[in-house]
GROMACS .gro file of C-alpha atoms in nm:
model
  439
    1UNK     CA    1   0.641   0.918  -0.223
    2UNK     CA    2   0.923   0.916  -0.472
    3UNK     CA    3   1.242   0.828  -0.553
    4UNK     CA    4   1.529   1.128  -0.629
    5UNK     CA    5   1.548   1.249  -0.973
    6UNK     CA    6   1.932   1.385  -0.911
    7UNK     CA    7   2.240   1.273  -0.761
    8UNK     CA    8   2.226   1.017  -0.470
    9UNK     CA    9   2.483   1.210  -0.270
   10UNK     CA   10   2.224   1.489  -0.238
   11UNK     CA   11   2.011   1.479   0.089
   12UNK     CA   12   1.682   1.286   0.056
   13UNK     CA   13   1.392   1.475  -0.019
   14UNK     CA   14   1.005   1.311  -0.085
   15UNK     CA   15   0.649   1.413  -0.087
   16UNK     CA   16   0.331   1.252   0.097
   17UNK     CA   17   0.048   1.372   0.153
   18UNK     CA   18  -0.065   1.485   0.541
   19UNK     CA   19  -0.294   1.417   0.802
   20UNK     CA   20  -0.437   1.754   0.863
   21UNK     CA   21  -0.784   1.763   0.652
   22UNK     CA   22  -1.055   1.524   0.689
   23UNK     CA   23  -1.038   1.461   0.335
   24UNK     CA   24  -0.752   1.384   0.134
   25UNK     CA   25  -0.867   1.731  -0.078
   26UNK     CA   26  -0.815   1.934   0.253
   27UNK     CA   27  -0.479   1.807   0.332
   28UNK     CA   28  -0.134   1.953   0.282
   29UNK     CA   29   0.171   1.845   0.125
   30UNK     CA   30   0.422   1.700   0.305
   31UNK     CA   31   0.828   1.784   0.269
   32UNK     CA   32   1.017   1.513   0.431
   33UNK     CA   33   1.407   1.442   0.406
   34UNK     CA   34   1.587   1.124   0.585
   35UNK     CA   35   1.674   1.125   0.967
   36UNK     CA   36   2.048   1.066   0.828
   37UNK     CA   37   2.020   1.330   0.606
   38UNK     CA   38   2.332   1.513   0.785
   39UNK     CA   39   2.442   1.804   0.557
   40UNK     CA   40   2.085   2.049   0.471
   41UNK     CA   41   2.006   2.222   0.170
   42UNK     CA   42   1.993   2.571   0.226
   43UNK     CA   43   1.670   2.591   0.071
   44UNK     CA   44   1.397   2.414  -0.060
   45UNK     CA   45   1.102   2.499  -0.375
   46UNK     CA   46   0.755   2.412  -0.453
   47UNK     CA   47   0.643   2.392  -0.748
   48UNK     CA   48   0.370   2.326  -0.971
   49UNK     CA   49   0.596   2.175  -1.283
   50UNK     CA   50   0.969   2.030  -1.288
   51UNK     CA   51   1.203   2.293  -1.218
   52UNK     CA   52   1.483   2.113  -1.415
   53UNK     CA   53   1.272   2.182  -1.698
   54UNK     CA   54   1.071   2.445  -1.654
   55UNK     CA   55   1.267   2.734  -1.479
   56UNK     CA   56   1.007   2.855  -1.321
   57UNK     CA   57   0.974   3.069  -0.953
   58UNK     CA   58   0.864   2.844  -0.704
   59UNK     CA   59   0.564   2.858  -0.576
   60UNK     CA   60   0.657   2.828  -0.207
   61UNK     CA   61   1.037   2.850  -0.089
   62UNK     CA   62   1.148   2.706   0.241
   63UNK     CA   63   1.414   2.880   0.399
   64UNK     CA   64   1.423   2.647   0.729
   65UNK     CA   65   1.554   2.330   0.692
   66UNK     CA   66   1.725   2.226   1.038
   67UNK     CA   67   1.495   2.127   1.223
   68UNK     CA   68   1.507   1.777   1.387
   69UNK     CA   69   1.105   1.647   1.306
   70UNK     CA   70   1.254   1.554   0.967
   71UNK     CA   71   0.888   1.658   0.819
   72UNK     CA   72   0.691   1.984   0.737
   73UNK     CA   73   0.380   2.105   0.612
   74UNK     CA   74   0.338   2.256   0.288
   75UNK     CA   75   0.142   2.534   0.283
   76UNK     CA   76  -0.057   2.376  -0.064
   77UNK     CA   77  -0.385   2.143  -0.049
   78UNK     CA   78  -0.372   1.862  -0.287
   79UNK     CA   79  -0.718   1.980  -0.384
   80UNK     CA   80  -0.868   1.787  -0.682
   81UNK     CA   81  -0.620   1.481  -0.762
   82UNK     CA   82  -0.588   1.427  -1.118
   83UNK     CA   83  -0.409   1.134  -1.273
   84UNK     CA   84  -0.233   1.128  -1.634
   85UNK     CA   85  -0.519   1.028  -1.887
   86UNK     CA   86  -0.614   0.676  -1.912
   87UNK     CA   87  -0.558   0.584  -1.532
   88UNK     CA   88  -0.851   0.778  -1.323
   89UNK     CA   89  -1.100   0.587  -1.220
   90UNK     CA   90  -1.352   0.699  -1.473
   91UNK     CA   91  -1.140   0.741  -1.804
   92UNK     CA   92  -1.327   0.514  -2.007
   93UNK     CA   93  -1.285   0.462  -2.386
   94UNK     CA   94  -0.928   0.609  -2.355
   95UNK     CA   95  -0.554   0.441  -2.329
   96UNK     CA   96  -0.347   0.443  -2.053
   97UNK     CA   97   0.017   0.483  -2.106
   98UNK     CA   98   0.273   0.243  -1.936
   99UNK     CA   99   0.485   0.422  -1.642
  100UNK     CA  100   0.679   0.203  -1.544
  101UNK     CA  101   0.954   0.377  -1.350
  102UNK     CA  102   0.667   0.671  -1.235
  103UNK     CA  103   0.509   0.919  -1.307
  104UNK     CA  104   0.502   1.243  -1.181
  105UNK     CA  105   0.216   1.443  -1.083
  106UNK     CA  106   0.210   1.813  -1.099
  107UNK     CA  107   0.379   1.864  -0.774
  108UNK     CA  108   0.725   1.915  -0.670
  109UNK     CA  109   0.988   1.989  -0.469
  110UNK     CA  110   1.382   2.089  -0.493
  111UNK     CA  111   1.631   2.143  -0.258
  112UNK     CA  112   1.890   2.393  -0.327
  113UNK     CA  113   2.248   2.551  -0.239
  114UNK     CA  114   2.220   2.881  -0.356
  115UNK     CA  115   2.154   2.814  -0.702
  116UNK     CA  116   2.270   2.502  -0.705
  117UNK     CA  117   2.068   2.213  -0.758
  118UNK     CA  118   2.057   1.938  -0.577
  119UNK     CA  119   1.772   1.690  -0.582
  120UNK     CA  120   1.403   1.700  -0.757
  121UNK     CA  121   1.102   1.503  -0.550
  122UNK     CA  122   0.789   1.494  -0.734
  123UNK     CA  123   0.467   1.325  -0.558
  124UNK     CA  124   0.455   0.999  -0.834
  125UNK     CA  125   0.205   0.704  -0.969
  126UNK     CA  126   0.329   0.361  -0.975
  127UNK     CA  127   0.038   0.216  -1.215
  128UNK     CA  128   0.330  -0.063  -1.369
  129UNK     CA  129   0.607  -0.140  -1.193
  130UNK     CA  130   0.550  -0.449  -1.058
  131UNK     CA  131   0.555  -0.682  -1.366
  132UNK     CA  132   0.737  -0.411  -1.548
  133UNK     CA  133   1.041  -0.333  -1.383
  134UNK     CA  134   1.330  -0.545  -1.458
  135UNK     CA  135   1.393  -0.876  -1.302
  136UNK     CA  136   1.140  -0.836  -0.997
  137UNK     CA  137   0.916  -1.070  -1.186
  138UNK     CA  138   1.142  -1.354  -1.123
  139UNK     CA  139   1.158  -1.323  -0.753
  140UNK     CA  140   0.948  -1.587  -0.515
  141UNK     CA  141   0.651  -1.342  -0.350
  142UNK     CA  142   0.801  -1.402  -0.061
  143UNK     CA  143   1.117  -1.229  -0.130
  144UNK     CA  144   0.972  -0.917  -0.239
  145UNK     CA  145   0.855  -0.625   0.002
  146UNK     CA  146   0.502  -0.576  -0.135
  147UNK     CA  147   0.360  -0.255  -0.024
  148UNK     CA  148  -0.007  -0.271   0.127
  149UNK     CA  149  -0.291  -0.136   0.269
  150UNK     CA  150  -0.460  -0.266   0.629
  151UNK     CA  151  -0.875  -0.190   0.552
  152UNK     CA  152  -0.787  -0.115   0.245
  153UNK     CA  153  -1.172  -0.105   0.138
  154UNK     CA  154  -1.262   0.154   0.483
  155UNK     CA  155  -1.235   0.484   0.278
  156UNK     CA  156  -1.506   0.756   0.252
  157UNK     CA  157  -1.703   0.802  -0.156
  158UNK     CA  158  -1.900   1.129  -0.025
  159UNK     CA  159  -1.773   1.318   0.254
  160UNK     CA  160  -2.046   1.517   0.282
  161UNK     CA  161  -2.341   1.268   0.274
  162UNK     CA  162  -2.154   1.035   0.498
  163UNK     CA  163  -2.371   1.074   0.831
  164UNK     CA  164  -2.182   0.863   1.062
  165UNK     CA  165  -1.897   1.100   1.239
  166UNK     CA  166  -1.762   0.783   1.391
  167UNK     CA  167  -1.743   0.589   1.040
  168UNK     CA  168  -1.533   0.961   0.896
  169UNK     CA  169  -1.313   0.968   1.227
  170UNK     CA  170  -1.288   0.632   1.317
  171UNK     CA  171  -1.320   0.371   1.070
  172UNK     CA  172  -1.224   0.506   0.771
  173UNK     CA  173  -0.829   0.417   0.724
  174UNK     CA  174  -0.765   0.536   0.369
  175UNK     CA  175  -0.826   0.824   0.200
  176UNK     CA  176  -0.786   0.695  -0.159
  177UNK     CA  177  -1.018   0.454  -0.289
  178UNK     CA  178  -0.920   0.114  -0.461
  179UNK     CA  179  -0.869   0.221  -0.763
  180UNK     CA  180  -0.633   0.487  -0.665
  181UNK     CA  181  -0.473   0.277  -0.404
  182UNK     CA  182  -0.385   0.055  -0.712
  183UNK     CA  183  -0.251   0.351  -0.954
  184UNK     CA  184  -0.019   0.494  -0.681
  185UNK     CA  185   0.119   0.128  -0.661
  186UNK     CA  186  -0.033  -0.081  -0.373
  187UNK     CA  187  -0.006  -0.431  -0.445
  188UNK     CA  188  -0.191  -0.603  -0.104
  189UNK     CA  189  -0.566  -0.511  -0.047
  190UNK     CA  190  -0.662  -0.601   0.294
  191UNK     CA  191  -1.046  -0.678   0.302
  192UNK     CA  192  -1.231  -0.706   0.613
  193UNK     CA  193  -1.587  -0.874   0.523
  194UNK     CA  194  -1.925  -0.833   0.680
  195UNK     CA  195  -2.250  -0.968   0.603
  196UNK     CA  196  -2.551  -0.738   0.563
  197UNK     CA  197  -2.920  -0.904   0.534
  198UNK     CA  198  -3.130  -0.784   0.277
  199UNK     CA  199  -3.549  -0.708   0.361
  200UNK     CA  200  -3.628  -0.853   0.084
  201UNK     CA  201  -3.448  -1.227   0.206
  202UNK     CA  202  -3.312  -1.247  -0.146
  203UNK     CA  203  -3.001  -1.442   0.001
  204UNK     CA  204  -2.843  -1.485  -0.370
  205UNK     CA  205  -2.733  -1.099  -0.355
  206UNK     CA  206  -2.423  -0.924  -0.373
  207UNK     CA  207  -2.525  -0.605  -0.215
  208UNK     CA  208  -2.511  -0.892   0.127
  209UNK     CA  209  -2.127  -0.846   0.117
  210UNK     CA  210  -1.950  -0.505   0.268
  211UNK     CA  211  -1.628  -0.339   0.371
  212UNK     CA  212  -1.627  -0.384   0.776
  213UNK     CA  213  -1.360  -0.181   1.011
  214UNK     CA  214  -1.424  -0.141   1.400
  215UNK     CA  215  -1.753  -0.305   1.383
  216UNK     CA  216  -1.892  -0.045   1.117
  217UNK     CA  217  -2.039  -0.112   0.718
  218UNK     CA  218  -1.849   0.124   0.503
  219UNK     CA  219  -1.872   0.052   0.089
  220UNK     CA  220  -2.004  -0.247  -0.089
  221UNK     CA  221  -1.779  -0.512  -0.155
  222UNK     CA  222  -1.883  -0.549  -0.551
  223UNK     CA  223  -1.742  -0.193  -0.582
  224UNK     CA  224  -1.440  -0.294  -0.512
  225UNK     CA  225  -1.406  -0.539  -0.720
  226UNK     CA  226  -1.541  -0.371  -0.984
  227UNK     CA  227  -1.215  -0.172  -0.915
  228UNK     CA  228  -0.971  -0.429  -0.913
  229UNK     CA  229  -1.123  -0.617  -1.216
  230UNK     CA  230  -1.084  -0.324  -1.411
  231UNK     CA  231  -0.680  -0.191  -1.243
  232UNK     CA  232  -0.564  -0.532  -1.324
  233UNK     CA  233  -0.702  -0.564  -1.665
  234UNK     CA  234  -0.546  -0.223  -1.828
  235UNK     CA  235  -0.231  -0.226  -1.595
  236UNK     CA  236  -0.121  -0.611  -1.653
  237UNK     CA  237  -0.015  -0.575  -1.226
  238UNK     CA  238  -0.049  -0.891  -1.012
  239UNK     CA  239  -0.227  -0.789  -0.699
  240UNK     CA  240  -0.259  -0.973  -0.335
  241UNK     CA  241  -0.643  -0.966  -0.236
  242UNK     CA  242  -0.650  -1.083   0.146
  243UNK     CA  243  -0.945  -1.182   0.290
  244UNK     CA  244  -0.842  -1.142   0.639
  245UNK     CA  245  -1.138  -1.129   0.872
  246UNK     CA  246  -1.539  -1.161   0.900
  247UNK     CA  247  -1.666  -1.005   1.190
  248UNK     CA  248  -1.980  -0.944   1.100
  249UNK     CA  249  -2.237  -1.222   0.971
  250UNK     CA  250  -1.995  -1.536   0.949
  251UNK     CA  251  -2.022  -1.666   1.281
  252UNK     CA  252  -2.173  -1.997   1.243
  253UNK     CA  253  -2.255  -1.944   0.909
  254UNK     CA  254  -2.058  -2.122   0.668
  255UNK     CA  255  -2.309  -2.095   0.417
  256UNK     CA  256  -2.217  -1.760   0.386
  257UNK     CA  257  -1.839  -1.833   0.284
  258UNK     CA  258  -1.983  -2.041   0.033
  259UNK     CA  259  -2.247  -1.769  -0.099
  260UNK     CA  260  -1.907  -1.477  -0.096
  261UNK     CA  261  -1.707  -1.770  -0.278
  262UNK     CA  262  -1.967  -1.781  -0.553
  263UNK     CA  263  -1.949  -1.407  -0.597
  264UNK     CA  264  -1.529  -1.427  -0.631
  265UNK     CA  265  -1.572  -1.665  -0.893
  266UNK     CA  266  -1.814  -1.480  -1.080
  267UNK     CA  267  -1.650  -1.184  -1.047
  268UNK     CA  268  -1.301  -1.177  -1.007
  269UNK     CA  269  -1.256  -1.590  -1.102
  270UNK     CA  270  -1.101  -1.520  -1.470
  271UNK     CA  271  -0.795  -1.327  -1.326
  272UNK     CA  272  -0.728  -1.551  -1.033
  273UNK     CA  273  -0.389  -1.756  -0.993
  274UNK     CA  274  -0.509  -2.110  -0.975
  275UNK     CA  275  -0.334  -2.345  -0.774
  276UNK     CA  276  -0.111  -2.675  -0.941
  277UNK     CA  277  -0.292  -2.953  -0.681
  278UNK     CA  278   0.002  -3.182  -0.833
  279UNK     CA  279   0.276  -2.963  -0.711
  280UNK     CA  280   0.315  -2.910  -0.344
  281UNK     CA  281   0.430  -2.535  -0.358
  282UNK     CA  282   0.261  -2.262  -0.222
  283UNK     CA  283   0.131  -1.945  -0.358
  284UNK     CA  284   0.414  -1.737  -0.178
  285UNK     CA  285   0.665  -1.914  -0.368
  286UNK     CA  286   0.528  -1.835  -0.743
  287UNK     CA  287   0.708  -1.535  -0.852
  288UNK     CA  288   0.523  -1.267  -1.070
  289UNK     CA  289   0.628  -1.461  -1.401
  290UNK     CA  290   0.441  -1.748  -1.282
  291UNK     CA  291   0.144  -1.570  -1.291
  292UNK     CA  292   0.179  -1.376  -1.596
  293UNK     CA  293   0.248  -1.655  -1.788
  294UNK     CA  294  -0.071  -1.857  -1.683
  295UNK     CA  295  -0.271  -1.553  -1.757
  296UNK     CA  296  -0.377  -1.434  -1.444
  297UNK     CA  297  -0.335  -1.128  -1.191
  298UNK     CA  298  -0.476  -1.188  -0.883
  299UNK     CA  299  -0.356  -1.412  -0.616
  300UNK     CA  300  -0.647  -1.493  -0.347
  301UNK     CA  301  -0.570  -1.561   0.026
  302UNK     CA  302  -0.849  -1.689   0.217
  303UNK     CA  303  -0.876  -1.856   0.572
  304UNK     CA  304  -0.948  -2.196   0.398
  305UNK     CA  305  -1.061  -2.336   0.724
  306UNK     CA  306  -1.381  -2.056   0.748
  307UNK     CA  307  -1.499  -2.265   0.423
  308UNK     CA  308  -1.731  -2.592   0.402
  309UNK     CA  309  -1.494  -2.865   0.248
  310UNK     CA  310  -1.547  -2.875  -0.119
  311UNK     CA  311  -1.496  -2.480  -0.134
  312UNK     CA  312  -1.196  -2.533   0.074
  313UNK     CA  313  -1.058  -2.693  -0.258
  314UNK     CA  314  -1.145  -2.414  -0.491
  315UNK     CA  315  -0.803  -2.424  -0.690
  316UNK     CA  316  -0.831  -2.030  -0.674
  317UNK     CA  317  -0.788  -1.979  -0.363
  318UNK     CA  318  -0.465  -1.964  -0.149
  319UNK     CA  319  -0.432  -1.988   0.224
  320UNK     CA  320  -0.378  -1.726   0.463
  321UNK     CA  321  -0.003  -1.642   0.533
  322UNK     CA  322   0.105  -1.540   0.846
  323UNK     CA  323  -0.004  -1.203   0.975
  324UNK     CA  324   0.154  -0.965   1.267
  325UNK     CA  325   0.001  -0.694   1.363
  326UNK     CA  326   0.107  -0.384   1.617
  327UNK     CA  327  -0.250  -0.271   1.701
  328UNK     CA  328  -0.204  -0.286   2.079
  329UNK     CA  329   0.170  -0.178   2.094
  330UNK     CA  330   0.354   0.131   2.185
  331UNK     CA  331   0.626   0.261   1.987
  332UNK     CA  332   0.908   0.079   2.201
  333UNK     CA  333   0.710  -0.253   2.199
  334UNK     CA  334   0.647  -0.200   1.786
  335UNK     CA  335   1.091  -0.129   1.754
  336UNK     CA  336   1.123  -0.469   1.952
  337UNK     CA  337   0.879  -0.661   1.805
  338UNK     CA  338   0.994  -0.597   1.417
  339UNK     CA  339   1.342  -0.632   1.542
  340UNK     CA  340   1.195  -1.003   1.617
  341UNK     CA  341   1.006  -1.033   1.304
  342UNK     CA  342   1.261  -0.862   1.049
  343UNK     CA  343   1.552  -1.052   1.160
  344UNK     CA  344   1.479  -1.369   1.088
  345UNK     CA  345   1.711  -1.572   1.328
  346UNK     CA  346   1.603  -1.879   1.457
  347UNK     CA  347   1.424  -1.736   1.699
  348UNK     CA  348   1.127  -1.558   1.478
  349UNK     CA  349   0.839  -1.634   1.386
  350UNK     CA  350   0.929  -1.549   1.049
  351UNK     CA  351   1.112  -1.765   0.809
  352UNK     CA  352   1.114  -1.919   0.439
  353UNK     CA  353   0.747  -1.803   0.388
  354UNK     CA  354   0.485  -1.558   0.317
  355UNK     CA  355   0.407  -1.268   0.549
  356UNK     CA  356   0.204  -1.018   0.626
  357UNK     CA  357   0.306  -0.738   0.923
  358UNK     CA  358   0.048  -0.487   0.972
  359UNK     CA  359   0.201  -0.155   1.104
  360UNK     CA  360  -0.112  -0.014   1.262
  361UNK     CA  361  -0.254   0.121   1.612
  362UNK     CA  362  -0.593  -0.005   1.706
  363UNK     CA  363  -0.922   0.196   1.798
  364UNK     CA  364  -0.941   0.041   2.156
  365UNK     CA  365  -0.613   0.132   2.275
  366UNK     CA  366  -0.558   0.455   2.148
  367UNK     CA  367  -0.737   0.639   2.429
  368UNK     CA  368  -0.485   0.915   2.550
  369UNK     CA  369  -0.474   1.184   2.821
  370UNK     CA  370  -0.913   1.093   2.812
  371UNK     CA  371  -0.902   1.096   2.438
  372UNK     CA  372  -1.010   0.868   2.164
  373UNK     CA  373  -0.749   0.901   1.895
  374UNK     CA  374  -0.888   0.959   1.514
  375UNK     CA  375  -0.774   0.707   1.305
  376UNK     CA  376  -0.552   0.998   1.126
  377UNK     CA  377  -0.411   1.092   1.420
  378UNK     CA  378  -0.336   0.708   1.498
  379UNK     CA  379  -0.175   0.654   1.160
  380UNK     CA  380   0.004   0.969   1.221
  381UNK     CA  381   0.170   0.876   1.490
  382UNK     CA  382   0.289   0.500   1.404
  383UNK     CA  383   0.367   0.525   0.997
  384UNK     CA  384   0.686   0.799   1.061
  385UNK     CA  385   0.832   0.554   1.292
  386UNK     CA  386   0.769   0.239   1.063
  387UNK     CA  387   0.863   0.434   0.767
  388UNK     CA  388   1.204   0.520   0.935
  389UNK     CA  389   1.266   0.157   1.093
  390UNK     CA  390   1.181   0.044   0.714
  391UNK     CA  391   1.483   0.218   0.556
  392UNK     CA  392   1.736   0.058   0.734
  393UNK     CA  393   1.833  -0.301   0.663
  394UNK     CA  394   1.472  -0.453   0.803
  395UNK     CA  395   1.339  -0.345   0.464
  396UNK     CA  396   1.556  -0.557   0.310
  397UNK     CA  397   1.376  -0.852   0.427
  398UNK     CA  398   1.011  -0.723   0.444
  399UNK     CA  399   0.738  -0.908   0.301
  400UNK     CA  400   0.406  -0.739   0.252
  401UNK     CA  401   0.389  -0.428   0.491
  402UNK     CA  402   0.059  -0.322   0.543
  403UNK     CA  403  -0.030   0.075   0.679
  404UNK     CA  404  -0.355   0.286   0.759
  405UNK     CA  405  -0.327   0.610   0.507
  406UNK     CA  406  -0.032   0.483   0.341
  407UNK     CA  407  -0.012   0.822   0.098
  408UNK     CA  408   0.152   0.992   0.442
  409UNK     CA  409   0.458   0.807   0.402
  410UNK     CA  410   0.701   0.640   0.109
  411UNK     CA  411   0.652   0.313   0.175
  412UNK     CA  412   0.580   0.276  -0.250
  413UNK     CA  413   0.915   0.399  -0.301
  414UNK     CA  414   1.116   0.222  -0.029
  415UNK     CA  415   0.927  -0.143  -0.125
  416UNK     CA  416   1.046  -0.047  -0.527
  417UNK     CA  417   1.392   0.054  -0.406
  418UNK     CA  418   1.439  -0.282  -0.179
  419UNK     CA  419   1.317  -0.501  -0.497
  420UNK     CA  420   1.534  -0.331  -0.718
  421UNK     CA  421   1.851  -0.450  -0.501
  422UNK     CA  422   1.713  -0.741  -0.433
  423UNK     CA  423   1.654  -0.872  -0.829
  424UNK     CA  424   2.017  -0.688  -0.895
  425UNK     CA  425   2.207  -0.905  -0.627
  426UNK     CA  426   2.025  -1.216  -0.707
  427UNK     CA  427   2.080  -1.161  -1.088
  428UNK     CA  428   2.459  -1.070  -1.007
  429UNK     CA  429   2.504  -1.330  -0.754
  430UNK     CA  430   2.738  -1.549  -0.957
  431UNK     CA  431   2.955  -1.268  -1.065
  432UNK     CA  432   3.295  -1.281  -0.924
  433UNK     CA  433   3.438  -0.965  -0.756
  434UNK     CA  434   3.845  -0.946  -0.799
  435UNK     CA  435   4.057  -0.674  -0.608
  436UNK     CA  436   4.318  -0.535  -0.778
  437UNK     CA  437   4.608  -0.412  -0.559
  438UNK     CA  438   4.875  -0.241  -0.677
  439UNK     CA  439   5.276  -0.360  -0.570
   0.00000   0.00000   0.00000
C-alpha cells in the first residue's frame, strides 16, 4: 500500500493485505508489482524490519517472479496489527507522532538482482498526509483523488460472537474498523443508516441509529463517531462523512432525519465545516485550508431533500455530490463506464464538481456458476482491475474513489501520488520551460 523507498527506475513493488482469511488476522500478505513492470527482479525478500537498514536474512525469498497475475500470496498472516504508539485505537493518555510522508509497519518487501538492490515496499500508515503534505491543502476538493471506503461502517468487532454467517460473508465490506480505516489514510466514510426501535419507546436514543449493508444491522452508529471524533481531533485530517442511504426506518419518516440530525450536532457538530449562506460556493470547492483555518475537520454530505425544511438549512451540512456506482456491471461494462466518467468530455456526466464513483460489485448480481459470491470474493475480483485502470491517466482526474476492503489494493498510495502531481503542476504552472538547442 506504499510508495517505493528506492529508485523509480526499479520495477514497482507494494504490499496489501489478501482476501484469503475471514478475518483480516487470518489473511496473507500480498506481493504485487505493476502490469508494466517489464524487466523482473530476480528475486524478491520478506522481511520483518528494513533491509536497507537492518541486513538481515529474509524471512521468505521469492524466487518466481514472471508470472503474468502481477500478484502473489505471501506465505505470512498479518496476525495481530499493531500501529506505532499513539495511533491504535485504544492508546489513551499517550502522543501520537506526526507521519506525514508514512510510516512503515513491520513488514517488508525487496526486490533484488543478485545482490543488488533495487526497491524497498513496506505495508505503511497514512495518519497525516492530507493537511500535511505540501501544497495539497490548497487544492479545491474536487481536484483531489480522495481515497474512500463504500460501507465503510459494515466491518465485524468480534468474529467469533458474531452469529449471523450472512452478516460475516455477506455484509461485512471492511475488515478494518473506523478508526483504522482513518490511520491507514481513508479520507471518505461511506455510511449507510438504518433505524432500529427501541422496547422501551425511548425515541430520544442513540442506540436507534446503525450501520446498514444488504438489508442487515451491523455496529452502532455512535461508535463510529466516537471514532472519528477522536481520529480527527489528534490527527488535525479533514475527513468526508457521506450519508448516502437509509434503507431501513426512514421511509416516511422524516422525523427520524431530524432525530439523527440532532445526534450529528451533538456529537460530531464542533468539527463540522459550516457553510458561508452569503457565498454561493459549494463544499466541493473549499480546499483543505479552508477548513483548517475555520477550525473544523469534517465536511458533512447529506441528501438535504430526506430532511424537514428548517434542518435542510443546518449550515453544517453539505449536499450530496454526485455518486456512480458499478454494482451491477461486469468488468467490460465497469472499463467503459469509467472511460465515460474519467474523461470528462462533454459528453460525461462528470464535470467542474464533486464526485463520488463507487468501484464495487453488488450482492444481487454476483450469483455465478449457482453461487452467491462472498463479499471478499466480490471485492476480489473488481479492486485489481480498478486499481490497474486507476494508475493510468484516469487517476489523474479521480475524485473520491470509493472500494469494499480497500487494504487489498494501493489505492492510499496512488490517490497521495496523483495529489502530489497535481499541487506540483498547479504550483509550477506559471513557470516558463525554455529549450536550449545547441547550433
Amino acid at each position: 500500500m506504499n510508495f517505493s523507498l528506492l529508485a523509480c527506475t526499479a520495477c514497482p513493488i507494494y504490499l496489501t493485505i489478501g482476501l484469503n482469511g475471514k478475518t483480516v488476522q487470518e489473511s496473507n500478505l500480498e506481493l504485487n508489482w505493476s502490469p508494466d513492470c517489464y524487466t523482473r527482479p530476480e528475486w524478491i525478500g520478506f522481511y520483518s524490519d528494513n533491509p536497507t537498514i537492518s541486513f538481515t536474512q529474509p524471512l521468505l525469498r521469492i524466487e518466481n517472479v514472471t508470472n503474468a497475475t502481477f500478484k502473489m500470496s505471501i506465505k505470512q498472516k498479518l496476525s495481530k496489527l499493531r500501529f506505532p504508539t499513539g495511533w491504535n485505537r485504544n492508546d489513551f493518555n499517550t502522543r501520537a507522532i506526526e507521519y506525514s510522508k508514512g510510516k512503515c509497519l513491520n513488514y517488508y518487501a525487496a526486490s533484488f538482482n543478485g545482490n543488488e538492490l533495487l526497491a524497498v515496499e513496506c505495508l505503511k500508515i497514512y495518519p497525516n498526509w492530507l493537511t500535511k503534505l505540501a501544497n495539497i491543502r490548497q487544492l479545491p476538493l474536487k481536484d483531489l483523488f480522495i481515497p474512500g471506503t463504500h460501507a465503510s461502517g459494515a466491518y465485524i468487532i468480534d468474529y467469533v460472537t458474531t452469529k449471523s454467517f450472512f452478516t460475516k460473508d455477506y455484509a461485512a465490506t471492511q475488515y478494518f474498523d473506523v478508526w483504522s480505516q482513518l490511520v491507514f489514510g481513508i479520507r471518505y466514510l461511506d455510511l449507510s443508516i438504518g433505524y432500529k426501535a427501541q422496547d422501551n419507546g425511548d425515541s430520544q436514543n442513540p442506540d436507534h441509529f446503525w450501520i446498514v449493508n444488504e438489508n442487515m444491522f451491523i455496529n452502532q452508529l455512535r461508535y463510529i463517531f466516537k471514532d472519528i471524533r477522536r481520529f480527527v481531533n489528534i490527527s488535525g485530517e479533514v475527513v468526508i462523512i457521506d450519508f448516502s442511504s437509509f434503507p431501513i426506518g426512514f421511509y416516511k419518516h422524516p422525523e427520524r432525519h431530524r432525530e439523527l440530525l440532532y445526534m450529528l450536532k451533538d456529537e460530531l457538530g464542533s468539527l463540522a465545516y459550516e457553510r458561508n449562506t452569503s457565498s454561493e460556493r459549494a463544499c466541493f470547492e473549499l480546499t483543505v485550508e479552508e477548513i483548517k483555518k475555520a477550525g473544523k475537520s469534517l465536511v458533512i454530505l447529506y441528501p438535504l431533500e430526506e430532511l424537514p425544511h428548517s434542518e435542510a438549512a443546518s449550515l453544517i451540512l453539505c449536499p450530496a455530490w454526485k455518486r456512480f456506482s458499478t454494482d451491477v456491471m461486469n468488468n467490460s461494462q465497469t472499463l467503459d463506464y469509467m472511460r465515460l466518467l474519467f474523461s470528462k468530455k462533454k459528453s460525461s456526466p462528470v464535470q467542474d464538481e464533486g464526485w463520488i464513483f463507487n468501484a464495487i460489485k453488488s450482492l444481487e448480481k454476483s450469483v455465478t456458476s449457482e453461487k452467491l459470491l462472498t463479499s471478499r470474493e466480490r471485492a476480489s475480483r473488481i479492486n485489481p482491475k480498478v486499481s490497474n485502470w486507476l494508475k493510468g491517466p484516469w487517476g489523474s482526474n479521480a475524485n473520491v474513489v470509493a472500494i469494499d476492503y480497500f487494504s487489498s489494493t494501493n489505492l492510499i498510495d496512488m490517490a497521495i501520488y496523483s495529489n502530489l502531481q497535481k499541487a506540483f503542476t498547479r504550483t509550477n504552472r506559471n513557470l516558463l520551460n525554455f529549450e536550449i538547442v545547441k547550433k
